[in-house]
mmCIF file of C-alpha atoms in Angstrom:
data_model
loop_
_atom_site.group_PDB
_atom_site.id
_atom_site.type_symbol
_atom_site.label_atom_id
_atom_site.label_comp_id
_atom_site.label_asym_id
_atom_site.label_seq_id
_atom_site.Cartn_x
_atom_site.Cartn_y
_atom_site.Cartn_z
ATOM 1 C CA MET R 1 56.555 4.011 -47.613
ATOM 2 C CA ASN R 2 56.370 4.224 -43.854
ATOM 3 C CA LEU R 3 58.761 2.123 -41.830
ATOM 4 C CA TRP R 4 58.635 1.878 -38.069
ATOM 5 C CA VAL R 5 61.585 0.348 -36.219
ATOM 6 C CA LEU R 6 60.901 -0.791 -32.661
ATOM 7 C CA ARG R 7 63.543 -1.992 -30.252
ATOM 8 C CA HIS R 8 62.273 -4.680 -27.879
ATOM 9 C CA GLY R 9 61.334 -3.709 -24.341
ATOM 10 C CA GLU R 10 63.577 -4.155 -21.311
ATOM 11 C CA ALA R 11 64.644 -7.789 -20.992
ATOM 12 C CA GLU R 12 65.968 -10.024 -18.254
ATOM 13 C CA PRO R 13 69.724 -9.582 -17.857
ATOM 14 C CA ARG R 14 70.399 -13.324 -18.071
ATOM 15 C CA ALA R 15 69.077 -16.514 -19.628
ATOM 16 C CA ASN R 16 70.631 -19.699 -20.997
ATOM 17 C CA THR R 17 71.327 -17.820 -24.241
ATOM 18 C CA ASP R 18 70.883 -14.237 -25.388
ATOM 19 C CA ALA R 19 68.099 -15.362 -27.717
ATOM 20 C CA GLU R 20 66.110 -16.727 -24.747
ATOM 21 C CA ARG R 21 66.010 -13.528 -22.686
ATOM 22 C CA ARG R 22 62.419 -12.563 -21.866
ATOM 23 C CA LEU R 23 60.787 -9.186 -21.289
ATOM 24 C CA THR R 24 60.535 -7.923 -17.739
ATOM 25 C CA ALA R 25 57.267 -6.489 -16.376
ATOM 26 C CA HIS R 26 58.743 -3.018 -16.945
ATOM 27 C CA GLY R 27 59.671 -4.026 -20.498
ATOM 28 C CA ARG R 28 56.082 -5.058 -21.224
ATOM 29 C CA GLU R 29 54.852 -1.677 -19.946
ATOM 30 C CA GLN R 30 57.388 0.104 -22.159
ATOM 31 C CA VAL R 31 56.211 -1.814 -25.207
ATOM 32 C CA LEU R 32 52.553 -1.043 -24.534
ATOM 33 C CA HIS R 33 53.431 2.665 -24.332
ATOM 34 C CA SER R 34 55.229 2.498 -27.682
ATOM 35 C CA ALA R 35 52.486 0.381 -29.258
ATOM 36 C CA ALA R 36 49.966 3.116 -28.435
ATOM 37 C CA ARG R 37 51.893 5.418 -30.810
ATOM 38 C CA LEU R 38 51.033 3.037 -33.644
ATOM 39 C CA LEU R 39 47.273 3.231 -33.140
ATOM 40 C CA GLY R 40 45.643 4.546 -36.299
ATOM 41 C CA LYS R 41 48.769 4.075 -38.423
ATOM 42 C CA PRO R 42 48.355 2.269 -41.781
ATOM 43 C CA LEU R 43 50.431 -0.726 -40.678
ATOM 44 C CA ARG R 44 50.388 -3.698 -43.087
ATOM 45 C CA ALA R 45 52.975 -6.042 -41.560
ATOM 46 C CA ILE R 46 54.774 -6.733 -38.296
ATOM 47 C CA ILE R 47 58.131 -8.421 -38.837
ATOM 48 C CA ALA R 48 60.215 -9.583 -35.884
ATOM 49 C CA SER R 49 63.467 -11.164 -34.850
ATOM 50 C CA PRO R 50 63.189 -14.781 -33.682
ATOM 51 C CA TYR R 51 64.646 -13.869 -30.256
ATOM 52 C CA VAL R 52 62.144 -14.324 -27.416
ATOM 53 C CA ARG R 53 62.113 -10.695 -26.275
ATOM 54 C CA ALA R 54 61.430 -9.458 -29.813
ATOM 55 C CA GLN R 55 58.691 -12.060 -30.263
ATOM 56 C CA GLN R 56 57.084 -10.962 -26.998
ATOM 57 C CA THR R 57 57.350 -7.314 -28.051
ATOM 58 C CA ALA R 58 55.765 -8.032 -31.439
ATOM 59 C CA ALA R 59 52.962 -10.026 -29.782
ATOM 60 C CA LEU R 60 52.161 -7.133 -27.428
ATOM 61 C CA VAL R 61 52.011 -4.677 -30.341
ATOM 62 C CA HIS R 62 49.931 -7.144 -32.348
ATOM 63 C CA GLY R 63 47.412 -7.476 -29.529
ATOM 64 C CA THR R 64 47.307 -3.763 -28.719
ATOM 65 C CA LEU R 65 46.554 -2.883 -32.332
ATOM 66 C CA GLY R 66 44.129 -5.759 -32.878
ATOM 67 C CA PHE R 67 46.259 -6.579 -35.919
ATOM 68 C CA THR R 68 44.792 -9.394 -38.012
ATOM 69 C CA GLU R 69 47.841 -10.522 -39.978
ATOM 70 C CA PRO R 70 50.228 -12.839 -38.115
ATOM 71 C CA VAL R 71 53.629 -11.585 -36.995
ATOM 72 C CA ARG R 72 56.292 -12.626 -39.488
ATOM 73 C CA THR R 73 59.470 -14.015 -37.958
ATOM 74 C CA VAL R 74 62.674 -13.601 -39.956
ATOM 75 C CA PRO R 75 66.303 -14.529 -39.230
ATOM 76 C CA TRP R 76 67.682 -11.252 -40.616
ATOM 77 C CA LEU R 77 66.564 -9.063 -37.675
ATOM 78 C CA THR R 78 68.890 -10.394 -34.961
ATOM 79 C CA PRO R 79 71.247 -8.035 -33.066
ATOM 80 C CA GLU R 80 74.311 -8.576 -35.256
ATOM 81 C CA SER R 81 72.538 -8.763 -38.646
ATOM 82 C CA ASP R 82 74.102 -6.910 -41.562
ATOM 83 C CA VAL R 83 72.391 -3.551 -42.149
ATOM 84 C CA GLN R 84 72.752 -3.738 -45.943
ATOM 85 C CA GLN R 85 71.160 -7.198 -45.989
ATOM 86 C CA VAL R 86 68.273 -5.937 -43.858
ATOM 87 C CA ILE R 87 67.684 -3.008 -46.227
ATOM 88 C CA GLY R 88 67.669 -5.444 -49.171
ATOM 89 C CA GLU R 89 65.184 -7.706 -47.381
ATOM 90 C CA ILE R 90 62.887 -4.759 -46.620
ATOM 91 C CA GLU R 91 62.976 -3.704 -50.277
ATOM 92 C CA GLN R 92 62.137 -7.243 -51.423
ATOM 93 C CA LEU R 93 59.052 -7.287 -49.189
ATOM 94 C CA GLY R 94 57.412 -4.729 -51.448
ATOM 95 C CA LEU R 95 55.204 -3.500 -48.594
ATOM 96 C CA GLN R 96 54.352 0.124 -47.921
ATOM 97 C CA HIS R 97 53.749 0.264 -44.152
ATOM 98 C CA VAL R 98 55.928 -2.048 -42.063
ATOM 99 C CA LEU R 99 56.937 -2.413 -38.416
ATOM 100 C CA LEU R 100 60.275 -4.085 -37.701
ATOM 101 C CA VAL R 101 60.898 -5.389 -34.171
ATOM 102 C CA SER R 102 64.554 -5.991 -33.408
ATOM 103 C CA HIS R 103 67.564 -5.219 -31.206
ATOM 104 C CA GLN R 104 70.556 -2.962 -30.718
ATOM 105 C CA PRO R 105 72.993 -2.529 -32.324
ATOM 106 C CA LEU R 106 71.004 -3.331 -35.493
ATOM 107 C CA VAL R 107 68.138 -0.881 -34.948
ATOM 108 C CA GLY R 108 70.426 2.101 -34.356
ATOM 109 C CA HIS R 109 72.569 1.332 -37.389
ATOM 110 C CA LEU R 110 69.515 0.673 -39.577
ATOM 111 C CA VAL R 111 67.820 3.966 -38.730
ATOM 112 C CA THR R 112 71.049 5.897 -39.330
ATOM 113 C CA MET R 113 71.785 4.126 -42.609
ATOM 114 C CA LEU R 114 68.282 4.648 -43.997
ATOM 115 C CA GLU R 115 68.338 8.326 -43.080
ATOM 116 C CA GLN R 116 71.965 9.299 -43.727
ATOM 117 C CA GLY R 117 73.150 6.659 -46.176
ATOM 118 C CA ALA R 118 76.401 5.934 -44.371
ATOM 119 C CA HIS R 119 77.784 4.148 -41.346
ATOM 120 C CA GLN R 120 77.851 6.953 -38.849
ATOM 121 C CA ARG R 121 77.044 7.120 -35.173
ATOM 122 C CA PRO R 122 74.029 4.822 -34.676
ATOM 123 C CA ALA R 123 70.738 6.382 -33.657
ATOM 124 C CA ALA R 124 70.101 6.283 -29.913
ATOM 125 C CA MET R 125 67.443 3.631 -29.416
ATOM 126 C CA SER R 126 66.759 2.774 -25.776
ATOM 127 C CA THR R 127 64.521 -0.167 -24.917
ATOM 128 C CA ALA R 128 61.097 0.075 -26.580
ATOM 129 C CA SER R 129 62.146 3.112 -28.616
ATOM 130 C CA LEU R 130 60.133 3.541 -31.805
ATOM 131 C CA ALA R 131 61.623 5.225 -34.872
ATOM 132 C CA GLU R 132 59.412 6.368 -37.733
ATOM 133 C CA LEU R 133 60.899 6.721 -41.203
ATOM 134 C CA GLU R 134 59.221 7.807 -44.409
ATOM 135 C CA GLY R 135 60.314 7.736 -48.039
ATOM 136 C CA ASP R 136 59.630 6.435 -51.517
ATOM 137 C CA TRP R 137 62.014 3.464 -51.179
ATOM 138 C CA PRO R 138 63.744 1.770 -48.235
ATOM 139 C CA LEU R 139 67.198 2.619 -49.505
ATOM 140 C CA ALA R 140 70.232 3.972 -47.692
ATOM 141 C CA GLY R 141 70.035 7.736 -47.408
ATOM 142 C CA LEU R 142 66.625 8.038 -49.048
ATOM 143 C CA MET R 143 64.337 7.978 -46.038
ATOM 144 C CA THR R 144 63.402 10.818 -43.714
ATOM 145 C CA LEU R 145 63.470 10.206 -39.983
ATOM 146 C CA ARG R 146 60.200 11.602 -38.618
ATOM 147 C CA GLY R 147 61.212 10.945 -35.039
ATOM 148 C CA ILE R 148 62.370 8.525 -32.387
ATOM 149 C CA HIS R 149 60.032 8.133 -29.450
ATOM 150 C CA SER R 150 61.128 6.540 -26.207
ATOM 151 C CA PRO R 151 58.669 5.452 -23.529
ATOM 152 C CA ALA R 152 58.561 7.629 -20.434
#
């Protein structure tokens, strides 16, 4: 299984609610840079948080890759989601090559948990950072972190 975890691009500092914050022009550029790293990868699904900035990020990746399947929106990828629940949801998907689009602190904790199997210092995931994990199952401590790439 390959799992890519993408943090949304830079977002506006303010909106009516956190969920309504939109990507900035710089954030869109960041996402396009990260999306280019996914070209040629065997991606089968793009799954995103319902927050606007994550939806915009997923849409940019979707368009860049010419992906045919629609982006799936799920409530379990919001910033404060429980890491163990997210891992369970990923396992239930039964998919082999998945991109998750979400937020800090969730993305940092998720990458660390999948690689190390424990709550330790979360992985550093700046805006539009893309982590690539590989393993037989999406279980805590059983995946190998292939790298975290941040846009220039």
